[in-house]
Coordinates of C-alpha atoms and ligand atoms in Angstrom, one line a residue:
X1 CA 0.0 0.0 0.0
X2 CA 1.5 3.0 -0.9
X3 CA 0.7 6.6 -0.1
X4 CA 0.3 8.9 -3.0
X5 CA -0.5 12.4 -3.9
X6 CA -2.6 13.4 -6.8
X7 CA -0.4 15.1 -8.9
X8 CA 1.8 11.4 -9.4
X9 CA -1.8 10.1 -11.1
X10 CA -2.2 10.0 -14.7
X11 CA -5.5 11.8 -16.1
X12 CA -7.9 9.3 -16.4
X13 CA -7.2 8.0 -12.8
X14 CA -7.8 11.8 -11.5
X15 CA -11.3 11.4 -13.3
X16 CA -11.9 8.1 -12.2
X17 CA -11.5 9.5 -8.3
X18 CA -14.0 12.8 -9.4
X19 CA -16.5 9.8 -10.9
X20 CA -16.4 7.7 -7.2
X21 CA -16.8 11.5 -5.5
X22 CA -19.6 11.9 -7.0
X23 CA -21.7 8.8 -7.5
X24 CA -20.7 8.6 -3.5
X25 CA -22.9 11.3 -3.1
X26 CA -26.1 9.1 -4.0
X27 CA -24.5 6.0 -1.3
X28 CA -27.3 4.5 0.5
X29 CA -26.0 4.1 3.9
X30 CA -28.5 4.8 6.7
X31 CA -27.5 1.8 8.6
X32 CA -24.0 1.5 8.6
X33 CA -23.7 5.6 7.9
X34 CA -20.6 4.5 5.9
X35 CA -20.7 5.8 2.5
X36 CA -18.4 4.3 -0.2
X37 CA -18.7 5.4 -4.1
X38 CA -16.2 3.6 -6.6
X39 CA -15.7 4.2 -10.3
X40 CA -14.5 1.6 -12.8
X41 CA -12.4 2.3 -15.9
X42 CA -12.5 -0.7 -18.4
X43 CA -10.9 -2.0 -21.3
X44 CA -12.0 0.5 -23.6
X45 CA -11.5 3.4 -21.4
X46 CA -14.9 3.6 -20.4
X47 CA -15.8 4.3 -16.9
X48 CA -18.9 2.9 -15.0
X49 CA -19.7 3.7 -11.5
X50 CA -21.4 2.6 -8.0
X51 CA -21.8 3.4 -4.9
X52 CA -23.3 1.2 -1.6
X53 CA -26.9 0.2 -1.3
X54 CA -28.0 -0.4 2.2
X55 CA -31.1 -2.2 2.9
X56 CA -32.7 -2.9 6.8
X57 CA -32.1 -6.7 6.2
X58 CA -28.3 -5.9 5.9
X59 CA -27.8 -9.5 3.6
X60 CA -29.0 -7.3 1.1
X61 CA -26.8 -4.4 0.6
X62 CA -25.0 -4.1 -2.7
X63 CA -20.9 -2.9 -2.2
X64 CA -20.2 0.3 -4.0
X65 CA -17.3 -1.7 -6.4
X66 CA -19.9 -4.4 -7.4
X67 CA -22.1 -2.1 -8.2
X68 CA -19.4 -0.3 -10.4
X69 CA -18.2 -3.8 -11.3
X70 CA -21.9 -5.0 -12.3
X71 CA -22.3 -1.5 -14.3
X72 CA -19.6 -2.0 -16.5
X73 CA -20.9 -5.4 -17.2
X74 CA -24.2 -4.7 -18.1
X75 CA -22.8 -2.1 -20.8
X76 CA -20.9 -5.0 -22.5
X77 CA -17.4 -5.3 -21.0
X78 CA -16.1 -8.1 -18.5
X79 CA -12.5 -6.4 -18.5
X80 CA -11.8 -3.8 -15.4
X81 CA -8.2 -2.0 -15.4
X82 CA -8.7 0.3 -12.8
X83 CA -11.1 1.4 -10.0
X84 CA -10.9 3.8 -7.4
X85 CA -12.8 3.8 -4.2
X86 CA -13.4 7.1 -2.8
X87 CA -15.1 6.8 1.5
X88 CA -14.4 8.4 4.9
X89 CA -12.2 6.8 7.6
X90 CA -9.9 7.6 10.3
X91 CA -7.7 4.7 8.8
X92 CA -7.3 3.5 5.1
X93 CA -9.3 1.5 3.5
X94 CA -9.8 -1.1 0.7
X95 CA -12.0 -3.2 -1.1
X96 CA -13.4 -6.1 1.4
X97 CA -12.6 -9.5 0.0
X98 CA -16.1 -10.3 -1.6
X99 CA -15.1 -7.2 -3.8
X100 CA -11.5 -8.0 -4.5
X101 CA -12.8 -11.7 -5.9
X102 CA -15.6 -9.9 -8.1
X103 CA -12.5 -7.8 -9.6
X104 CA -10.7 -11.2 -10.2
X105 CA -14.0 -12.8 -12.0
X106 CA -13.8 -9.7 -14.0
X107 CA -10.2 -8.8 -15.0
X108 CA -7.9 -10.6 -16.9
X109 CA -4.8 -9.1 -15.7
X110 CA -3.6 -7.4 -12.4
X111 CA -5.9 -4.5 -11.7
X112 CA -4.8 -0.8 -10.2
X113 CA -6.4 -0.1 -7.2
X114 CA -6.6 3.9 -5.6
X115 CA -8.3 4.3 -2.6
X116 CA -9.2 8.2 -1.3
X117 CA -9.9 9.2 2.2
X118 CA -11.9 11.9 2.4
X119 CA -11.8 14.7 5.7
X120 CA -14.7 15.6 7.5
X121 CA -15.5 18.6 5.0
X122 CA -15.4 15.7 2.2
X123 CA -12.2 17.1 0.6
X124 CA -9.4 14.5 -0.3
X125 CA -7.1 13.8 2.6
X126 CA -5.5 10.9 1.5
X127 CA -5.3 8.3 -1.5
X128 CA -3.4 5.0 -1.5
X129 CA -2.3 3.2 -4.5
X130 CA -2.1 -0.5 -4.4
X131 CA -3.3 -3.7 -7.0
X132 CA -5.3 -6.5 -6.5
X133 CA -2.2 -9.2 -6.6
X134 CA -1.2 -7.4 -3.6
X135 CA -4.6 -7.3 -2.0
X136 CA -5.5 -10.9 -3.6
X137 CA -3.0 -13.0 -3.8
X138 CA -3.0 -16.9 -4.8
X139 CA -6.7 -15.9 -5.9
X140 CA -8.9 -18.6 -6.8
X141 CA -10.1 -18.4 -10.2
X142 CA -10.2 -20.4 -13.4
X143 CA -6.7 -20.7 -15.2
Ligands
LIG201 N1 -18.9 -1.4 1.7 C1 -18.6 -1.2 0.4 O1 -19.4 -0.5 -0.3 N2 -17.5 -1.8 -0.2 C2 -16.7 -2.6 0.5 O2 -15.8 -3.3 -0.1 C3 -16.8 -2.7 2.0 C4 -18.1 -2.3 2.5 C5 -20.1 -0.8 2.3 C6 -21.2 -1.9 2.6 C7 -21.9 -1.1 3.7 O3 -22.9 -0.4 3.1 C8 -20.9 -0.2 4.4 O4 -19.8 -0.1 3.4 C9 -20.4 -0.6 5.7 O5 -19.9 -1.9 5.7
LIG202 ZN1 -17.0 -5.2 -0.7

């Protein structure tokens, strides 16, 4: 995991972080109050986007990268590159491991992973850059 600022980020991972600001904004989280939005880029370049879904029976709620994951599926793409997952914490954090083995059902090489803190004003305090052979390793999947 390694701590980065934004102007080491490329272009299209700056708007991939504006894409998971903003669909965060429409996180469902009255339960948990934990809001998460995360923005995929694919293949093509494309980005797709998702943020939690809370529901009272908590079995139901949908991850914000699933969601983002599932998006980009639906358009007509199984291939992710990149996605960044934008929530506030007083630590870092990353994708749980139900969403790191979504990423490896849909990714057919090692994907980028940039994870933003946000401070109580909902600025960026922090981003981490890391990839999902570091966060998955020995992942099981078809070979
Ligand atoms: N959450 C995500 O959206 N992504 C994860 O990988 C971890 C957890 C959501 C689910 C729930 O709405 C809230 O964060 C607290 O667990
Ligand atoms: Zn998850």
């Amino acid at each position: 995991m390694k701590k980065v600022e934004l102007n080491q980020l490329s272009k299209k991972q700056i708007e991939l972080i504006e894409a998971a600001i903003q669909v965060r904004k429409n996180a469902y989280a009255p339960y948990s109050k934990f809001k998460v939005g995360a923005a995929v880029l694919d293949e093509n370049g494309n980005i797709h986007t998702g943020c939690n879904i809370e529901s009272i029976d908590y079995t139901l709620t949908s991850h914000a990268e699933m969601v983002a994951i599932d998006t980009m599926v639906k358009s007509g793409c199984r291939n992710l590159k990149e996605i960044a997952i934008v929530l506030k914490s007083t630590a870092y954090s990353v994708p749980c491991g139900l969403c790191r083995q979504k990423m490896v059902e849909f990714s057919n090489s090692d994907v980028s992973i940039i994870c933003v803190n946000l401070d109580s004003d909902e600025q960026i305090k922090e981003i981490f850059a890391t990839s999902l052979s570091l966060l998955l390793p020995y992942a099981f999947k078809e070979l």
